[in-house]
Amino acid sequence: MIEQFSSFLNTLTTPKRAIQSLLAVIGVILALIIFFPRLNLILEPSLGDSLKEYKLYTFIISGVLGCFIGLSLFSTFEYLWQKIAIYFHTKKTNKDKVKEETRSRQATNNKIIENFRIAHPYLDADKKTIIRRLVIVDNESYSHESTHCNYLEQQGWITLLTSSSEHSDIFAINPLLKQLADELWTQEVEDNIQKFMSGDNELLQYILDPLSDINLKKDIPEYLLRYNKEIIEDCFNIKEVTEGIIIISFKERYRENFEKHVNKKLRSDIFLLIDNEAIPF
């Protein structure tokens, strides 16, 4: 008996059992205070003096009823508590998941941006042309077999939107990079112009001056083209018309920026005769 009582007391050490037992006891006490007298009043007209013999039974019935109500309340509270706990746990889990996904997405986006910033100076002309075209327009169609587009897409710098035919795909620049690509392009234009303007003074004489004055002689020494080929091609397109005649035209964004530097209006292109007999001084 003592061991059983001791075992019962041990079960009360857990919060759940303690609350359950407390509600059961409260239920019994309230039932004995409220239901027991009322039950006796209800039965008294029928049982009369015999009621005293049944008071033990009404006492037990009231106690059992109170215990049942107390345990039912506990079960109800426990059910509601579990539902509330599950709700907040699920809400917190989903919130943590969203935060983790956001952090992961942000880390991926930052890596794409940083990789593009690092790689940009080393991209070949074809890849830069695609990127810069997509800076200007919302989307553009390119060949399905374009290795340049495939590479840029793999890096996450451009996005495949859809196909325009069985041989062509439509691409757009990654919105994360549009402003950065525009800024890098603008900076590259400025750097190349500064390099051109601070280079050989003859470049200004034989290229920029004829572009600003239609009456000037349109020829250029062959050695000047050869020695400054890289600097010139950074800013201009050079197209050979025939042997000894070329067309020089501004690359995109260069004309208006050159005009700011020289404070003159410049033509978009000129024909130049190559002077193979001129020698450097």
Tab-separated table of C-alpha atoms in Angstrom:
chain	number	residue	atom	x	y	z
A	1	MET	CA	0.000	0.000	0.000
A	2	ILE	CA	2.809	2.372	0.922
A	3	GLU	CA	4.677	1.483	-2.284
A	4	GLN	CA	1.560	2.148	-4.358
A	5	PHE	CA	1.042	5.515	-2.658
A	6	SER	CA	4.704	6.338	-3.209
A	7	SER	CA	4.385	5.395	-6.893
A	8	PHE	CA	1.316	7.641	-7.174
A	9	LEU	CA	3.231	10.549	-5.652
A	10	ASN	CA	6.056	10.018	-8.154
A	11	THR	CA	3.621	10.401	-11.030
A	12	LEU	CA	2.724	13.814	-9.677
A	13	THR	CA	6.267	15.057	-10.145
A	14	THR	CA	5.660	15.580	-13.885
A	15	PRO	CA	3.891	18.873	-14.758
A	16	LYS	CA	1.338	17.110	-16.918
A	17	ARG	CA	0.338	14.594	-14.221
A	18	ALA	CA	0.318	17.276	-11.542
A	19	ILE	CA	-2.040	19.522	-13.522
A	20	GLN	CA	-4.207	16.559	-14.485
A	21	SER	CA	-4.532	15.465	-10.834
A	22	LEU	CA	-5.115	19.032	-9.671
A	23	LEU	CA	-7.992	19.534	-12.117
A	24	ALA	CA	-9.457	16.156	-11.098
A	25	VAL	CA	-9.354	17.119	-7.406
A	26	ILE	CA	-10.820	20.560	-8.143
A	27	GLY	CA	-13.556	18.884	-10.180
A	28	VAL	CA	-14.390	16.505	-7.323
A	29	ILE	CA	-14.465	19.309	-4.741
A	30	LEU	CA	-16.667	21.546	-6.905
A	31	ALA	CA	-18.964	18.622	-7.677
A	32	LEU	CA	-19.353	17.825	-3.989
A	33	ILE	CA	-20.074	21.480	-3.247
A	34	ILE	CA	-22.400	22.105	-6.172
A	35	PHE	CA	-23.781	18.846	-7.617
A	36	PHE	CA	-24.024	16.716	-4.462
A	37	PRO	CA	-26.517	18.992	-2.659
A	38	ARG	CA	-28.500	19.602	-5.836
A	39	LEU	CA	-28.639	15.898	-6.599
A	40	ASN	CA	-29.960	15.215	-3.132
A	41	LEU	CA	-32.624	17.915	-3.565
A	42	ILE	CA	-33.684	16.377	-6.864
A	43	LEU	CA	-33.928	12.867	-5.413
A	44	GLU	CA	-35.521	13.852	-2.064
A	45	PRO	CA	-39.110	14.087	-3.341
A	46	SER	CA	-38.860	10.578	-4.751
A	47	LEU	CA	-36.873	8.838	-2.021
A	48	GLY	CA	-38.114	10.675	1.041
A	49	ASP	CA	-36.589	9.322	4.240
A	50	SER	CA	-34.769	6.633	2.227
A	51	LEU	CA	-32.469	9.348	0.817
A	52	LYS	CA	-30.056	8.915	3.709
A	53	GLU	CA	-29.347	5.338	2.536
A	54	TYR	CA	-28.467	6.611	-0.936
A	55	LYS	CA	-26.314	9.583	0.071
A	56	LEU	CA	-23.190	7.494	-0.212
A	57	TYR	CA	-24.119	6.681	-3.783
A	58	THR	CA	-24.962	10.278	-4.636
A	59	PHE	CA	-21.700	11.294	-2.996
A	60	ILE	CA	-19.753	8.836	-5.173
A	61	ILE	CA	-21.712	9.803	-8.302
A	62	SER	CA	-21.030	13.508	-7.679
A	63	GLY	CA	-17.340	12.818	-7.060
A	64	VAL	CA	-17.001	10.686	-10.191
A	65	LEU	CA	-18.866	13.304	-12.213
A	66	GLY	CA	-16.580	16.048	-10.900
A	67	CYS	CA	-13.482	13.960	-11.595
A	68	PHE	CA	-14.732	13.266	-15.138
A	69	ILE	CA	-15.389	16.956	-15.750
A	70	GLY	CA	-11.958	17.873	-14.397
A	71	LEU	CA	-10.190	15.290	-16.589
A	72	SER	CA	-12.294	16.370	-19.593
A	73	LEU	CA	-11.243	19.976	-19.045
A	74	PHE	CA	-7.634	18.844	-18.820
A	75	SER	CA	-7.928	16.878	-22.077
A	76	THR	CA	-9.544	19.880	-23.761
A	77	PHE	CA	-6.839	22.245	-22.525
A	78	GLU	CA	-4.154	19.746	-23.508
A	79	TYR	CA	-5.619	19.401	-27.017
A	80	LEU	CA	-5.857	23.174	-27.455
A	81	TRP	CA	-2.336	23.631	-26.070
A	82	GLN	CA	-0.961	21.069	-28.526
A	83	LYS	CA	-2.769	22.758	-31.410
A	84	ILE	CA	-1.427	26.162	-30.365
A	85	ALA	CA	2.078	24.769	-29.862
A	86	ILE	CA	1.985	23.047	-33.278
A	87	TYR	CA	0.706	26.260	-34.904
A	88	PHE	CA	3.480	28.434	-33.480
A	89	HIS	CA	6.105	25.750	-34.079
A	90	THR	CA	5.009	25.409	-37.709
A	91	LYS	CA	4.916	29.195	-38.090
A	92	LYS	CA	8.436	29.515	-36.640
A	93	THR	CA	9.704	26.628	-38.787
A	94	ASN	CA	8.272	28.210	-41.938
A	95	LYS	CA	9.665	31.599	-40.959
A	96	ASP	CA	13.109	30.100	-40.349
A	97	LYS	CA	12.852	28.246	-43.660
A	98	VAL	CA	11.986	31.463	-45.506
A	99	LYS	CA	14.894	33.244	-43.798
A	100	GLU	CA	17.274	30.445	-44.748
A	101	GLU	CA	16.021	30.413	-48.333
A	102	THR	CA	16.389	34.204	-48.468
A	103	ARG	CA	19.946	34.024	-47.107
A	104	SER	CA	20.808	31.254	-49.549
A	105	ARG	CA	19.287	33.154	-52.478
A	106	GLN	CA	21.066	36.348	-51.432
A	107	ALA	CA	24.386	34.505	-51.167
A	108	THR	CA	23.850	33.044	-54.652
A	109	ASN	CA	22.927	36.461	-56.067
A	110	ASN	CA	25.964	38.090	-54.439
A	111	LYS	CA	28.201	35.417	-55.934
A	112	ILE	CA	26.722	35.982	-59.407
A	113	ILE	CA	27.266	39.740	-59.097
A	114	GLU	CA	30.813	39.410	-57.745
A	115	ASN	CA	31.800	36.830	-60.376
A	116	PHE	CA	30.492	39.122	-63.119
A	117	ARG	CA	32.385	42.099	-61.699
A	118	ILE	CA	35.631	40.101	-61.613
A	119	ALA	CA	35.198	38.492	-65.037
A	120	HIS	CA	33.953	41.555	-66.917
A	121	PRO	CA	37.372	42.994	-67.919
A	122	TYR	CA	38.402	39.607	-69.342
A	123	LEU	CA	35.277	38.798	-71.358
A	124	ASP	CA	35.803	38.629	-75.098
A	125	ALA	CA	34.173	41.141	-77.427
A	126	ASP	CA	31.363	38.796	-78.500
A	127	LYS	CA	30.198	38.157	-74.942
A	128	LYS	CA	30.388	41.856	-74.062
A	129	THR	CA	28.382	42.694	-77.174
A	130	ILE	CA	25.585	40.320	-76.097
A	131	ILE	CA	25.506	41.673	-72.557
A	132	ARG	CA	25.523	45.297	-73.720
A	133	ARG	CA	22.815	44.677	-76.242
A	134	LEU	CA	20.655	43.213	-73.473
A	135	VAL	CA	21.385	46.263	-71.314
A	136	ILE	CA	19.792	48.419	-74.020
A	137	VAL	CA	16.849	46.181	-74.993
A	138	ASP	CA	14.564	44.055	-72.819
A	139	ASN	CA	15.334	40.864	-74.744
A	140	GLU	CA	17.017	39.654	-77.917
A	141	SER	CA	16.999	36.524	-80.059
A	142	TYR	CA	20.220	34.559	-80.584
A	143	SER	CA	21.120	31.298	-82.220
A	144	HIS	CA	20.311	28.194	-80.203
A	145	GLU	CA	23.882	27.030	-80.851
A	146	SER	CA	25.556	30.237	-79.640
A	147	THR	CA	28.385	29.156	-77.341
A	148	HIS	CA	28.613	32.716	-76.005
A	149	CYS	CA	24.962	32.728	-74.914
A	150	ASN	CA	25.270	29.247	-73.450
A	151	TYR	CA	28.282	30.338	-71.386
A	152	LEU	CA	26.626	33.543	-70.165
A	153	GLU	CA	23.488	31.612	-69.209
A	154	GLN	CA	25.495	28.995	-67.295
A	155	GLN	CA	27.103	31.788	-65.293
A	156	GLY	CA	23.668	33.189	-64.448
A	157	TRP	CA	24.400	36.497	-66.220
A	158	ILE	CA	21.647	36.172	-68.816
A	159	THR	CA	18.352	34.297	-68.659
A	160	LEU	CA	16.664	32.147	-71.287
A	161	LEU	CA	13.091	33.420	-71.642
A	162	THR	CA	11.718	31.254	-74.437
A	163	SER	CA	12.417	30.029	-77.947
A	164	SER	CA	11.477	32.067	-81.003
A	165	SER	CA	12.034	29.149	-83.375
A	166	GLU	CA	13.667	25.740	-83.461
A	167	HIS	CA	16.975	27.484	-84.101
A	168	SER	CA	16.694	30.626	-81.963
A	169	ASP	CA	16.302	31.443	-78.276
A	170	ILE	CA	15.277	34.690	-76.628
A	171	PHE	CA	17.470	35.926	-73.784
A	172	ALA	CA	17.349	38.770	-71.258
A	173	ILE	CA	20.049	40.026	-68.930
A	174	ASN	CA	19.804	39.017	-65.283
A	175	PRO	CA	18.035	41.999	-63.609
A	176	LEU	CA	20.629	41.845	-60.825
A	177	LEU	CA	23.346	42.764	-63.321
A	178	LYS	CA	21.652	45.297	-65.570
A	179	GLN	CA	22.690	48.401	-63.647
A	180	LEU	CA	26.164	47.030	-62.858
A	181	ALA	CA	26.758	46.054	-66.511
A	182	ASP	CA	25.659	49.529	-67.576
A	183	GLU	CA	28.017	51.188	-65.069
A	184	LEU	CA	30.966	48.980	-66.058
A	185	TRP	CA	30.312	49.718	-69.718
A	186	THR	CA	30.215	53.470	-69.051
A	187	GLN	CA	33.434	53.262	-67.051
A	188	GLU	CA	35.158	51.244	-69.772
A	189	VAL	CA	34.142	53.811	-72.390
A	190	GLU	CA	35.560	56.624	-70.267
A	191	ASP	CA	38.818	54.738	-69.598
A	192	ASN	CA	39.318	53.930	-73.296
A	193	ILE	CA	38.656	57.541	-74.326
A	194	GLN	CA	41.113	58.810	-71.736
A	195	LYS	CA	43.704	56.365	-73.052
A	196	PHE	CA	43.049	57.449	-76.622
A	197	MET	CA	43.169	61.164	-75.788
A	198	SER	CA	46.375	60.835	-73.782
A	199	GLY	CA	48.080	58.673	-76.393
A	200	ASP	CA	49.751	59.634	-79.660
A	201	ASN	CA	48.758	63.190	-80.631
A	202	GLU	CA	48.684	62.099	-84.275
A	203	LEU	CA	45.623	60.002	-83.490
A	204	LEU	CA	43.712	63.190	-82.771
A	205	GLN	CA	45.043	64.782	-85.973
A	206	TYR	CA	44.279	61.886	-88.316
A	207	ILE	CA	41.081	60.501	-86.744
A	208	LEU	CA	39.229	62.973	-84.544
A	209	ASP	CA	39.952	66.103	-86.577
A	210	PRO	CA	38.583	64.644	-89.858
A	211	LEU	CA	35.520	63.440	-87.954
A	212	SER	CA	34.824	67.016	-86.884
A	213	ASP	CA	35.722	68.800	-90.160
A	214	ILE	CA	34.547	67.401	-93.476
A	215	ASN	CA	37.017	69.570	-95.397
A	216	LEU	CA	40.145	68.037	-93.842
A	217	LYS	CA	42.208	65.501	-95.742
A	218	LYS	CA	41.040	61.967	-95.055
A	219	ASP	CA	44.160	59.863	-94.912
A	220	ILE	CA	46.117	58.114	-92.151
A	221	PRO	CA	49.683	56.756	-92.044
A	222	GLU	CA	49.871	52.990	-92.069
A	223	TYR	CA	52.375	52.974	-89.220
A	224	LEU	CA	49.962	54.966	-87.029
A	225	LEU	CA	47.269	52.362	-87.520
A	226	ARG	CA	49.694	49.537	-86.872
A	227	TYR	CA	51.308	50.974	-83.738
A	228	ASN	CA	48.018	52.096	-82.173
A	229	LYS	CA	45.751	49.314	-83.410
A	230	GLU	CA	44.618	48.237	-79.929
A	231	ILE	CA	43.895	51.769	-78.684
A	232	ILE	CA	41.953	52.610	-81.860
A	233	GLU	CA	39.928	49.385	-81.841
A	234	ASP	CA	38.938	49.981	-78.221
A	235	CYS	CA	36.942	53.010	-79.374
A	236	PHE	CA	36.284	52.484	-83.103
A	237	ASN	CA	35.180	49.827	-85.542
A	238	ILE	CA	37.613	49.457	-88.434
A	239	LYS	CA	36.284	47.997	-91.678
A	240	GLU	CA	38.409	47.491	-94.764
A	241	VAL	CA	36.563	48.572	-97.908
A	242	THR	CA	39.333	47.872	-100.406
A	243	GLU	CA	43.052	47.599	-100.103
A	244	GLY	CA	44.184	50.970	-98.880
A	245	ILE	CA	40.727	52.260	-97.880
A	246	ILE	CA	39.043	51.746	-94.532
A	247	ILE	CA	35.947	52.985	-92.738
A	248	ILE	CA	36.351	54.047	-89.118
A	249	SER	CA	33.152	54.332	-87.082
A	250	PHE	CA	32.443	54.899	-83.436
A	251	LYS	CA	31.531	51.986	-81.238
A	252	GLU	CA	28.312	52.378	-79.295
A	253	ARG	CA	28.376	55.126	-76.637
A	254	TYR	CA	31.726	56.498	-77.803
A	255	ARG	CA	30.614	59.260	-80.158
A	256	GLU	CA	28.656	61.271	-77.588
A	257	ASN	CA	31.383	60.828	-74.987
A	258	PHE	CA	34.129	61.911	-77.396
A	259	GLU	CA	32.042	64.982	-78.242
A	260	LYS	CA	32.012	65.917	-74.567
A	261	HIS	CA	35.804	65.676	-74.415
A	262	VAL	CA	36.557	67.672	-77.590
A	263	ASN	CA	33.509	69.943	-77.319
A	264	LYS	CA	32.724	69.398	-81.007
A	265	LYS	CA	30.141	67.611	-83.074
A	266	LEU	CA	31.591	64.485	-84.661
A	267	ARG	CA	30.447	62.410	-87.595
A	268	SER	CA	29.575	58.800	-86.920
A	269	ASP	CA	32.117	57.447	-89.455
A	270	ILE	CA	34.659	58.424	-92.114
A	271	PHE	CA	36.501	56.889	-95.055
A	272	LEU	CA	40.259	57.003	-94.640
A	273	LEU	CA	42.975	56.376	-97.194
A	274	ILE	CA	45.919	54.432	-95.788
A	275	ASP	CA	49.196	56.181	-96.522
A	276	ASN	CA	51.777	53.397	-96.784
A	277	GLU	CA	54.589	55.834	-97.682
A	278	ALA	CA	54.410	57.963	-94.564
A	279	ILE	CA	57.168	57.341	-92.039
A	280	PRO	CA	57.225	58.205	-88.345
A	281	PHE	CA	59.399	61.159	-87.325
